[in-house]
C-alpha positions as protocol buffer text, in pm:
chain_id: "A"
residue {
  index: 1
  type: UNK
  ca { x: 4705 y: -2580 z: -701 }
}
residue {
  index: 2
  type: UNK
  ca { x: 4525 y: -2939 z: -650 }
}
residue {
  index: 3
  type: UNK
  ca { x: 4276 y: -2740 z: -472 }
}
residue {
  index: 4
  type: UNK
  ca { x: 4177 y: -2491 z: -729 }
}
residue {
  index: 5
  type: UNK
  ca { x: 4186 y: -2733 z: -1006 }
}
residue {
  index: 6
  type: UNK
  ca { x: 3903 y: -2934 z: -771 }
}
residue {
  index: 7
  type: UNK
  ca { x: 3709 y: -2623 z: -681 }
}
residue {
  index: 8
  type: UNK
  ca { x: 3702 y: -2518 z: -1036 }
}
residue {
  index: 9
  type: UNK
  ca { x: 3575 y: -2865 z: -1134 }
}
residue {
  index: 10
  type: UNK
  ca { x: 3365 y: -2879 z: -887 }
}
residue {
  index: 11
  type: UNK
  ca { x: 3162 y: -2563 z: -995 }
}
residue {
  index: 12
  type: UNK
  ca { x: 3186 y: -2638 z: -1349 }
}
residue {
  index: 13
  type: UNK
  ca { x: 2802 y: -2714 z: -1401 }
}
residue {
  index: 14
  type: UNK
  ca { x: 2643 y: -2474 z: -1180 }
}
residue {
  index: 15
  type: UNK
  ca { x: 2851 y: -2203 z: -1395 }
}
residue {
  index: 16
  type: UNK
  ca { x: 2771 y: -2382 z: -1715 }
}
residue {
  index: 17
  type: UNK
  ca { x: 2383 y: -2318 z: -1548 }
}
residue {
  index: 18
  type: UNK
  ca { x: 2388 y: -1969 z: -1462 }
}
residue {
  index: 19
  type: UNK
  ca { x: 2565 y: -1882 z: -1769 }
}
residue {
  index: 20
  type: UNK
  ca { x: 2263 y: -2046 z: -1976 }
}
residue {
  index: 21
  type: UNK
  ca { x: 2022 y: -1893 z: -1762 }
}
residue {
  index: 22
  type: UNK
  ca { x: 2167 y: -1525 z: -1805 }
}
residue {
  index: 23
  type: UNK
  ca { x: 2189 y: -1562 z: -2212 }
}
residue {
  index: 24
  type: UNK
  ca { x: 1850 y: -1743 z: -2182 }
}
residue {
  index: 25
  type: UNK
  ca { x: 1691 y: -1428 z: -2030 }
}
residue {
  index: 26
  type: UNK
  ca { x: 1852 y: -1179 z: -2207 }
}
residue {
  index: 27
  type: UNK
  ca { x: 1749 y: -1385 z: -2574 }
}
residue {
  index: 28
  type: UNK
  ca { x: 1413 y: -1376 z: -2462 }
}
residue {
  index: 29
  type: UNK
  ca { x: 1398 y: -994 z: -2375 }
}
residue {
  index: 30
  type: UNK
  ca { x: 1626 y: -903 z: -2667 }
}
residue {
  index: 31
  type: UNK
  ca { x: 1369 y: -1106 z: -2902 }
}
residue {
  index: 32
  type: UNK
  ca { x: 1068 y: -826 z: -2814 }
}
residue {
  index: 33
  type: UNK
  ca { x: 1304 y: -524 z: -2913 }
}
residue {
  index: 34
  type: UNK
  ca { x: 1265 y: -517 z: -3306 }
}
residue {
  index: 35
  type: UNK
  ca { x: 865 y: -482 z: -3211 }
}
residue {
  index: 36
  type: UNK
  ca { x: 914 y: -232 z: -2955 }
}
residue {
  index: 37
  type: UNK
  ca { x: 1115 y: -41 z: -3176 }
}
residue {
  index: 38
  type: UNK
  ca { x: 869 y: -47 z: -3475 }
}
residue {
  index: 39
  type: UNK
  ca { x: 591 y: 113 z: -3252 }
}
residue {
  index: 40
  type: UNK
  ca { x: 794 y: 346 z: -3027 }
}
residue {
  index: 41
  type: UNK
  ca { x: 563 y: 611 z: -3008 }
}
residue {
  index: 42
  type: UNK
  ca { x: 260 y: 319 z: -2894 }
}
residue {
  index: 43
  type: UNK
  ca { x: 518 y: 235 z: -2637 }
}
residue {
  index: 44
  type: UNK
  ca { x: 640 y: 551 z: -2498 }
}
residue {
  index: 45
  type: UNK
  ca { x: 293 y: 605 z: -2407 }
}
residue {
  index: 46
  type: UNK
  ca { x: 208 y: 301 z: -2264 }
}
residue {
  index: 47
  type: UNK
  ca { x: 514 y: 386 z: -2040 }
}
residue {
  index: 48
  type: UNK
  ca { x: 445 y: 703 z: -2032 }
}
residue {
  index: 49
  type: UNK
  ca { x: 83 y: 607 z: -1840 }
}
residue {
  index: 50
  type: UNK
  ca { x: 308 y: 422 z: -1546 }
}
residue {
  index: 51
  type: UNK
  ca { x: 350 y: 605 z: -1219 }
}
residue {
  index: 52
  type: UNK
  ca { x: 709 y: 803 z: -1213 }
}
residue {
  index: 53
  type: UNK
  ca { x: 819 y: 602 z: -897 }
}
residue {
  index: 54
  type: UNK
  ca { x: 728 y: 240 z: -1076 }
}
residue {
  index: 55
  type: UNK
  ca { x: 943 y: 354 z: -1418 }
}
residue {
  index: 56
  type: UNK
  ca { x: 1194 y: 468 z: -1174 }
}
residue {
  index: 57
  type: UNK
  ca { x: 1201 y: 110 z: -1011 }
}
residue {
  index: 58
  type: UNK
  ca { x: 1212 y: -55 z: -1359 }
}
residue {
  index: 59
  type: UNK
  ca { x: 1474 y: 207 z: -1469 }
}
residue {
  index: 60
  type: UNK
  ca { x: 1275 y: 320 z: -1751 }
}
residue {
  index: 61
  type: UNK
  ca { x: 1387 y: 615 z: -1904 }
}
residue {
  index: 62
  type: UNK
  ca { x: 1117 y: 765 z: -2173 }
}
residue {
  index: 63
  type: UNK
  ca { x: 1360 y: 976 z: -2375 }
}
residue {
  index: 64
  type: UNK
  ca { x: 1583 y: 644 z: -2425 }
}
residue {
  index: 65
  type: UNK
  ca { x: 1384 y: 364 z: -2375 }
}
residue {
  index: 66
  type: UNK
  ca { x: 1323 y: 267 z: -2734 }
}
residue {
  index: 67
  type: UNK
  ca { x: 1692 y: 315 z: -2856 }
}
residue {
  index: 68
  type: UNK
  ca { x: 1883 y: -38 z: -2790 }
}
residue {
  index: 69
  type: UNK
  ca { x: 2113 y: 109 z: -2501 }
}
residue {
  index: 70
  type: UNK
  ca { x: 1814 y: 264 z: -2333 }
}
residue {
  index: 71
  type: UNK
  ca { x: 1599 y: -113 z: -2313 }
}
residue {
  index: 72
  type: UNK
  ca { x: 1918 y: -310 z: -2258 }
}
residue {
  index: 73
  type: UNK
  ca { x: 1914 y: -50 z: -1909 }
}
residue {
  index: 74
  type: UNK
  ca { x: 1583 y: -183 z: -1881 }
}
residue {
  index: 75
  type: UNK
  ca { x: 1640 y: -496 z: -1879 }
}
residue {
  index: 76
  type: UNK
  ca { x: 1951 y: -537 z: -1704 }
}
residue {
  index: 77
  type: UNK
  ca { x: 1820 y: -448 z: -1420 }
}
residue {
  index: 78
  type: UNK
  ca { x: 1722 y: -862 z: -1394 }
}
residue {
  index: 79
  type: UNK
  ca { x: 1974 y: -967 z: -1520 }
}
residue {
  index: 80
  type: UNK
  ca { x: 2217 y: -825 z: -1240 }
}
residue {
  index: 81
  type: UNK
  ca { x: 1940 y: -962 z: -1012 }
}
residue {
  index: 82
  type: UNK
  ca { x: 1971 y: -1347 z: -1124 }
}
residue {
  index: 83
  type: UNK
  ca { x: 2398 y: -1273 z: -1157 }
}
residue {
  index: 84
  type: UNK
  ca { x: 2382 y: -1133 z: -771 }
}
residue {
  index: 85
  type: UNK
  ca { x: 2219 y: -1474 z: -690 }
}
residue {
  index: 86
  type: UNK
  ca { x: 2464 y: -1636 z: -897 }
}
residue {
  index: 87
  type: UNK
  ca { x: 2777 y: -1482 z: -682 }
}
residue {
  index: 88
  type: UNK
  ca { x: 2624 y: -1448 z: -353 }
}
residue {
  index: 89
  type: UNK
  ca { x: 2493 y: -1815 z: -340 }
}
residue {
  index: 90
  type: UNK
  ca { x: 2914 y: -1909 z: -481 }
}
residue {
  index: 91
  type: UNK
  ca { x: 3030 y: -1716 z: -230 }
}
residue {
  index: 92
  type: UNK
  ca { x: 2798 y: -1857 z: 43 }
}
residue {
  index: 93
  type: UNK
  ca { x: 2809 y: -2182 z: -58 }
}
residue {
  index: 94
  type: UNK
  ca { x: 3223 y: -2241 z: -125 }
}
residue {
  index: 95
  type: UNK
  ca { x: 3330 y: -2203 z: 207 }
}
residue {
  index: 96
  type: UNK
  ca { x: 3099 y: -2398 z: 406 }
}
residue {
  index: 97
  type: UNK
  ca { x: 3088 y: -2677 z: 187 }
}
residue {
  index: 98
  type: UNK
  ca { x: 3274 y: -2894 z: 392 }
}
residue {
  index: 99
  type: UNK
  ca { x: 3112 y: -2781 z: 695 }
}
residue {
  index: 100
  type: UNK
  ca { x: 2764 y: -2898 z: 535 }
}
residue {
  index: 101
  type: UNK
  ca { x: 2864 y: -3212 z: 400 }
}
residue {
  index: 102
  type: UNK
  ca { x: 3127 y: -3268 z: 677 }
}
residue {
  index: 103
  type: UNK
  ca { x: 3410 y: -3328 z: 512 }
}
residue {
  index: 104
  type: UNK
  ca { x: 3625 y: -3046 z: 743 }
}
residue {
  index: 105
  type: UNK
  ca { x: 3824 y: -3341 z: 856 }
}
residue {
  index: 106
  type: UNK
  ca { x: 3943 y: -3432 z: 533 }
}
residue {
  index: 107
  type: UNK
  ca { x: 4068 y: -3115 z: 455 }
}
residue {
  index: 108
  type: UNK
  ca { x: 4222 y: -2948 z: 728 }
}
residue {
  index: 109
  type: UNK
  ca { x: 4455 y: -3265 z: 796 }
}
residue {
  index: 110
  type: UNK
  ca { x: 4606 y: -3136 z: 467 }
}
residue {
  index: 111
  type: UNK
  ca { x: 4940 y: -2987 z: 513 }
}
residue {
  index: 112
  type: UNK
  ca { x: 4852 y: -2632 z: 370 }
}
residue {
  index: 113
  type: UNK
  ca { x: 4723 y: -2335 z: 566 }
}
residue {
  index: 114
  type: UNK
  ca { x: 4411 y: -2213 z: 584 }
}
residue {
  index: 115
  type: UNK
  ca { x: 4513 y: -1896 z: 404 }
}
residue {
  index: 116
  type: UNK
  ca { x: 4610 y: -2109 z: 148 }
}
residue {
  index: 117
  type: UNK
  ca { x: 4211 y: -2275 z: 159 }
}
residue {
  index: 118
  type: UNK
  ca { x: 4014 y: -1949 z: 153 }
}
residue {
  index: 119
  type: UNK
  ca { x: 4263 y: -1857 z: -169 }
}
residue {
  index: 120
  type: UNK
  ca { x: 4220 y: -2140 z: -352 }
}
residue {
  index: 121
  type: UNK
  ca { x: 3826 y: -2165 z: -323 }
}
residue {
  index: 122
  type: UNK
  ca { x: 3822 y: -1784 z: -364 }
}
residue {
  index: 123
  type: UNK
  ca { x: 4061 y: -1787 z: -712 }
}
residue {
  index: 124
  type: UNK
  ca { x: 3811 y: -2120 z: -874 }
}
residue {
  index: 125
  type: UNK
  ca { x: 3507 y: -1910 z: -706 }
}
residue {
  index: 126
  type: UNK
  ca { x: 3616 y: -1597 z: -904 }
}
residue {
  index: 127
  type: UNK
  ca { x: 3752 y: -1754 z: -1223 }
}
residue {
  index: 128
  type: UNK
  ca { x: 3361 y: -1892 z: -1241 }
}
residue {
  index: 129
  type: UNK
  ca { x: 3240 y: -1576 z: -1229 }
}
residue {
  index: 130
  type: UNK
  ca { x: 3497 y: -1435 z: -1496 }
}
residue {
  index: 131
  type: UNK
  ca { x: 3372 y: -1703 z: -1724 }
}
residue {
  index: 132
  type: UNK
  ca { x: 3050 y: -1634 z: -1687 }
}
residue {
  index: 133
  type: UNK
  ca { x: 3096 y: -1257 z: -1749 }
}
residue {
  index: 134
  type: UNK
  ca { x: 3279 y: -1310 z: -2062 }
}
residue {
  index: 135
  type: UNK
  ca { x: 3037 y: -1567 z: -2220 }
}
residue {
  index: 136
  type: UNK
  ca { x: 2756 y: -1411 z: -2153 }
}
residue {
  index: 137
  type: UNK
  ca { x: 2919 y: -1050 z: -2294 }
}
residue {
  index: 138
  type: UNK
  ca { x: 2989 y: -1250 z: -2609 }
}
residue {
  index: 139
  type: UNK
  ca { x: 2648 y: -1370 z: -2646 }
}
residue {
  index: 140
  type: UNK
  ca { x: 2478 y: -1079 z: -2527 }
}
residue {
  index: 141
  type: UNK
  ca { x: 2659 y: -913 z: -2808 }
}
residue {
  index: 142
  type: UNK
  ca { x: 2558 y: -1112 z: -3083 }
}
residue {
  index: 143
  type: UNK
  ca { x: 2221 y: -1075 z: -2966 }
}
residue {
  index: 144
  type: UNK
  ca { x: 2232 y: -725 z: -2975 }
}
residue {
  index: 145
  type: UNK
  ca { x: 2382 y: -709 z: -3333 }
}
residue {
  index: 146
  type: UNK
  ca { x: 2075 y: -917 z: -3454 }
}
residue {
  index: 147
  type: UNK
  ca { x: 1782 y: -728 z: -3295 }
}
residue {
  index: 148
  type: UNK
  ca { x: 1944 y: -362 z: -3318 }
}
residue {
  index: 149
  type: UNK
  ca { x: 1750 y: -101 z: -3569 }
}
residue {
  index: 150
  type: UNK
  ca { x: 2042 y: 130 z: -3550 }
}
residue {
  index: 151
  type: UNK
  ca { x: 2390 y: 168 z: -3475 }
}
residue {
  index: 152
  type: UNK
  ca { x: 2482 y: 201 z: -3101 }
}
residue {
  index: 153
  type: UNK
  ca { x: 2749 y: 212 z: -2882 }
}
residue {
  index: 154
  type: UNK
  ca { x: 3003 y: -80 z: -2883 }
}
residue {
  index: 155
  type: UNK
  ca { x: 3190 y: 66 z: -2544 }
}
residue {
  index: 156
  type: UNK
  ca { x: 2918 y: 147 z: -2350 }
}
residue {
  index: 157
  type: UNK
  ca { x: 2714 y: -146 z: -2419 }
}
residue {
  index: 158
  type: UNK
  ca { x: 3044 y: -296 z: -2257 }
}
residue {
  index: 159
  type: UNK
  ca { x: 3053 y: -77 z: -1992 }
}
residue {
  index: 160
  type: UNK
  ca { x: 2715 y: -139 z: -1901 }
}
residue {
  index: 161
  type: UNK
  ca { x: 2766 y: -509 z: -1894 }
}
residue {
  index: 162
  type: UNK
  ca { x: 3102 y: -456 z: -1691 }
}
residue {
  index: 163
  type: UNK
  ca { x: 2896 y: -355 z: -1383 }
}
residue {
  index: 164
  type: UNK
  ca { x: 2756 y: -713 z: -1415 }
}
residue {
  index: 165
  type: UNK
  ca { x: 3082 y: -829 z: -1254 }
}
residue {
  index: 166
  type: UNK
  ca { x: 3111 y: -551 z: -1056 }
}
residue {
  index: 167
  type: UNK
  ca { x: 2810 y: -606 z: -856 }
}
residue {
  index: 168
  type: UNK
  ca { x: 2873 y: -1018 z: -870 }
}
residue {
  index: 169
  type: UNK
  ca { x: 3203 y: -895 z: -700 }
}
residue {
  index: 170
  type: UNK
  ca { x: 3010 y: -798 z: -423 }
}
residue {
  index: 171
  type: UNK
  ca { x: 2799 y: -1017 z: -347 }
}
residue {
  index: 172
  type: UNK
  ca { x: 2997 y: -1287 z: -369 }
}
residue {
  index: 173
  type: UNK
  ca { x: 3238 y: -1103 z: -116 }
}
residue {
  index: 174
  type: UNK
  ca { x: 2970 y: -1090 z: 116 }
}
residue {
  index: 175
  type: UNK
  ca { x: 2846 y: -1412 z: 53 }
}
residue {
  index: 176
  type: UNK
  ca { x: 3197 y: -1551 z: 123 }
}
residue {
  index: 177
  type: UNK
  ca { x: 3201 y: -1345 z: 434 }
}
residue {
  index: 178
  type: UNK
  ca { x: 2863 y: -1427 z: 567 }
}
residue {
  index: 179
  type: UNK
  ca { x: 2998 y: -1843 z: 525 }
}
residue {
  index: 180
  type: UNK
  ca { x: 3252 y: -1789 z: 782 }
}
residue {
  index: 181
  type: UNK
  ca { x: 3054 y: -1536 z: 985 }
}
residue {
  index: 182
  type: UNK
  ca { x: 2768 y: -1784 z: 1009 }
}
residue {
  index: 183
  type: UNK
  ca { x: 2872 y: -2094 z: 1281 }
}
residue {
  index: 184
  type: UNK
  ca { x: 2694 y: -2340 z: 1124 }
}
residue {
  index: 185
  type: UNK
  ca { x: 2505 y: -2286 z: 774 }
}
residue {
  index: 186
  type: UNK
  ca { x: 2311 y: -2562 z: 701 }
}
residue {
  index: 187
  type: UNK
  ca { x: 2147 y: -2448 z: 387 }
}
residue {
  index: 188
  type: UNK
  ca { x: 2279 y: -2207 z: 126 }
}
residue {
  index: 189
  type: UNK
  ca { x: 1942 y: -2061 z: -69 }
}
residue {
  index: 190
  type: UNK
  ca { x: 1765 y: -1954 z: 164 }
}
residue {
  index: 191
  type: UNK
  ca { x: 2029 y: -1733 z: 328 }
}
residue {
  index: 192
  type: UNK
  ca { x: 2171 y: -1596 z: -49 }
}
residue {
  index: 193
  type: UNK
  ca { x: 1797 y: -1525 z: -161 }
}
residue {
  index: 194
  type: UNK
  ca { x: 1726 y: -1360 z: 155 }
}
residue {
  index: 195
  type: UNK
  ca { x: 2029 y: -1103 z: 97 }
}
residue {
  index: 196
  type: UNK
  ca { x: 2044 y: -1060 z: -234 }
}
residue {
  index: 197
  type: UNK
  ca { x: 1646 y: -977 z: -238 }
}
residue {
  index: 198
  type: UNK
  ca { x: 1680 y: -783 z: 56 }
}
residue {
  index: 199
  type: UNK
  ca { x: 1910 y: -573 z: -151 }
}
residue {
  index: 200
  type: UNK
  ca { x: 1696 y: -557 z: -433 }
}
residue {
  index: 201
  type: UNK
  ca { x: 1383 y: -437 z: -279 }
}
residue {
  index: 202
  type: UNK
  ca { x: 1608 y: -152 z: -45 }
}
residue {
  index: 203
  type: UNK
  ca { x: 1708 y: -27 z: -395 }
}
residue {
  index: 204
  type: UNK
  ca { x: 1379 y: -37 z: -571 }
}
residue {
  index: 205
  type: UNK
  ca { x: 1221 y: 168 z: -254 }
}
residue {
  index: 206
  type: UNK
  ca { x: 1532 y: 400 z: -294 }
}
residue {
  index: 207
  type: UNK
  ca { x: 1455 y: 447 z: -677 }
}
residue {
  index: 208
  type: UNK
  ca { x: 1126 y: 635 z: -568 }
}
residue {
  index: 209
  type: UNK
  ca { x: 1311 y: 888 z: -409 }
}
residue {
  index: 210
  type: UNK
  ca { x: 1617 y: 1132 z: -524 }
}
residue {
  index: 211
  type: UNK
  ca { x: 1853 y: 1118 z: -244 }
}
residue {
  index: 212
  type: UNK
  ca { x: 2152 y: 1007 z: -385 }
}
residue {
  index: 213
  type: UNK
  ca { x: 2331 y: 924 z: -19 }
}
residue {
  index: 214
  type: UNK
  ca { x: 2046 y: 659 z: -5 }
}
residue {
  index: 215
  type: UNK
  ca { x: 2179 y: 430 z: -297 }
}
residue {
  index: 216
  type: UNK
  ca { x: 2511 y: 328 z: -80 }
}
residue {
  index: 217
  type: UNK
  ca { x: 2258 y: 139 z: 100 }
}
residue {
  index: 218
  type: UNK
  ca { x: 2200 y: -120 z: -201 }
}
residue {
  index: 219
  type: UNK
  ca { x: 2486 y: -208 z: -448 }
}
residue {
  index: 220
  type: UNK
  ca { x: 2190 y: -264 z: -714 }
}
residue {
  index: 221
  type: UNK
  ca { x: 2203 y: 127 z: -696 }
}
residue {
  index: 222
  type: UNK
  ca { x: 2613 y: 172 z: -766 }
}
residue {
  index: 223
  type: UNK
  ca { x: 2567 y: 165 z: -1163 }
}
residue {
  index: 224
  type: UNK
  ca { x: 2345 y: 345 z: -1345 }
}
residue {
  index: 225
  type: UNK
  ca { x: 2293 y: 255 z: -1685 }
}
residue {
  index: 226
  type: UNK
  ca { x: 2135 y: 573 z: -1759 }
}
residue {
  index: 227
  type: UNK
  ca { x: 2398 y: 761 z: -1632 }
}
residue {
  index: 228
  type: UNK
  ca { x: 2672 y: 546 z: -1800 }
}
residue {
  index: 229
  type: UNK
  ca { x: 2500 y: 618 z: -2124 }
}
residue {
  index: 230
  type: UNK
  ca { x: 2482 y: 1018 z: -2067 }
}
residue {
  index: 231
  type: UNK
  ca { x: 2854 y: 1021 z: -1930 }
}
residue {
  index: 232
  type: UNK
  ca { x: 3069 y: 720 z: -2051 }
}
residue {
  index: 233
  type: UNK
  ca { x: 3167 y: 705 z: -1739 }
}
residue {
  index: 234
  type: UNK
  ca { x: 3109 y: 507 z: -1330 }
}
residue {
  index: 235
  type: UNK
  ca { x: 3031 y: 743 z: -1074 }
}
residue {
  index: 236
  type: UNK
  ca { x: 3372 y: 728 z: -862 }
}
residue {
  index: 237
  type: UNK
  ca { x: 3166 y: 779 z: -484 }
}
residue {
  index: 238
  type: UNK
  ca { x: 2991 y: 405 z: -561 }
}
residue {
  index: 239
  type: UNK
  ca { x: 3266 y: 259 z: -741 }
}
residue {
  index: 240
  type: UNK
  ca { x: 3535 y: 309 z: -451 }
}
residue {
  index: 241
  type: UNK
  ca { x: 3226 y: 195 z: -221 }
}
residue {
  index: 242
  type: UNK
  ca { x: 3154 y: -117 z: -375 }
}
residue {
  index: 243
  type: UNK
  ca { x: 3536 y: -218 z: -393 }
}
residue {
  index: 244
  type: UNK
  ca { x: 3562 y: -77 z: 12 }
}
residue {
  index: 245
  type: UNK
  ca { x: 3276 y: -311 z: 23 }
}
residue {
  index: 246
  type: UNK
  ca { x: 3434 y: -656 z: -105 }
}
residue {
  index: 247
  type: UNK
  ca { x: 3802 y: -535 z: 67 }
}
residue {
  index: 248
  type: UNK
  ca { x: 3692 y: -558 z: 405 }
}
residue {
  index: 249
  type: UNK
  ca { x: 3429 y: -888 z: 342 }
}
residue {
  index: 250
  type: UNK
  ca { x: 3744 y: -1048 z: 196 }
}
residue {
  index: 251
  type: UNK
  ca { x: 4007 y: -961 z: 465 }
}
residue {
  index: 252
  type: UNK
  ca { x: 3689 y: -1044 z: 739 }
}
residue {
  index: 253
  type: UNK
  ca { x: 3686 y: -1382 z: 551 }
}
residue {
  index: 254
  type: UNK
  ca { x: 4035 y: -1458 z: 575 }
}
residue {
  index: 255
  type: UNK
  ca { x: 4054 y: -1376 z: 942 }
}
residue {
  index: 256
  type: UNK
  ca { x: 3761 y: -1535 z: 1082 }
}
residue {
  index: 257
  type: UNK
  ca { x: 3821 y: -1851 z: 858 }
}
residue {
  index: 258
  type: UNK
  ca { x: 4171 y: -1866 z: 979 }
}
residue {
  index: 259
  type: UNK
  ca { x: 4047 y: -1834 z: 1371 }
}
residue {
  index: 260
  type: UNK
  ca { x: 3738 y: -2005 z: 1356 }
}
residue {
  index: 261
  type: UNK
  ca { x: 3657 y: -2364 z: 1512 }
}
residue {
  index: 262
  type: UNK
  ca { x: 3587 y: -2565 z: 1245 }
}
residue {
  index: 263
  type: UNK
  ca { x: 3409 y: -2888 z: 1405 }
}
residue {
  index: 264
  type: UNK
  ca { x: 3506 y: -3270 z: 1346 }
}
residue {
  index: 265
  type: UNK
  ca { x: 3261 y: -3506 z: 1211 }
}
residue {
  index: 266
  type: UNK
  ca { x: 3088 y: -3663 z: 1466 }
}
């Protein structure tokens, strides 16, 4: 439990950070909406004047765009970008911290498994992410609530911010899985901006096109916003993929972790 209680310490102000910089982004996106929605029809048709492959990588929908729901789909589509960083660089970063600042030694002399390691960092790692998830629902729903022209939909505004976690779930598996697959990492960024970019751009390509099979190749692709707001609903074939997905990158991360040669401090 000492271990979790450190961990959690220990990530305090990079969570207190990202948190900031989520709300931050959404205030200043949320802050354009009253004007957009005063001169929808000047907008639709600026939008409307885009290619259909470059609304499609912005996930701009014309016959929703203007509504609240329909620009918050807009502009999530960043904001799941900077919270992918957020949870693949925690999950990169967690559990080859000691190997980076060589402090192995210090650790694995502790009388506790290495099971018992991976769960503690993973349990602070995801607690982080929790917190961030609720804050930033709670402030992206007062900001909603100032800016909106209309009613909208309390649920699936919440279900679109829900995926949030959901795709910081994954990443952060992979991330977590990548720190143990990796023999020595010696710097973090680079490898989580590489990924989580990598993702990003496979999913905008894959927005240009219709084939639905493509989209399991980027989680950015698992939740759409526009669909959530047609249906109320996830669509089950990316949902059960994306939890498949952090499953096996977690029980990967517990084996290699527990096998791998960790190196002394020399």
């Amino acid at each position: 439990m000492n271990m979790f209680w450190h961990e959690l310490n220990s990530l305090r102000k990079s969570t207190i950070l990202w948190t900031c910089t989520l709300i931050a982004l959404a205030g200043i996106y949320f802050s354009v909406y009253p004007a957009i929605a005063n001169d929808a029809a000047d907008f639709k048709r600026l939008l409307g004047g885009y290619p259909a492959s470059v609304r499609a990588i912005l996930g701009i929908s014309l016959d929703s765009i203007t509504s609240l729901l329909g620009f918050y789909s807009m502009i999530f589509t960043f904001i799941t970008l900077c919270g992918a960083i957020q949870a693949m660089n925690l999950g990169v970063s967690i559990l080859s911290k000691e190997t980076r600042e060589r402090t192995a030694d210090f650790l694995l002399v502790k009388p506790v498994s290495r099971s018992a390691i991976v769960s503690s960092k993973l349990l602070a790692a995801l607690t982080m992410l929790i917190i961030t998830n609720v804050i930033y629902y709670a402030a992206a729903s007062i900001l909603a609530a100032m800016v909106k022209t209309a009613d909208f939909s309390v649920t699936l505004f919440f279900m679109i911010n829900l995926t949030l976690l959901f795709i910081q779930l994954i990443f952060f598996s992979i991330g977590a899985a990548v720190a143990v697959i990796i023999p020595k990492l010696k710097s973090v960024l680079p490898v989580s901006l590489g990924v989580v970019f990598g993702f990003f751009f496979i999913g905008a390509l894959l927005a240009a096109g219709e084939n639905d099979a493509a989209r399991f190749l980027s989680p950015f692709k698992y939740f759409n916003p526009s669909y959530i707001i047609r249906n109320s609903n996830y669509e089950a074939p990316y949902l059960i993929t994306g939890a498949v997905i952090v499953i096996i990158a977690t029980v990967t991360t517990y084996i290699i972790y527990a096998k791998k040669d960790i190196h002394a401090v020399s």
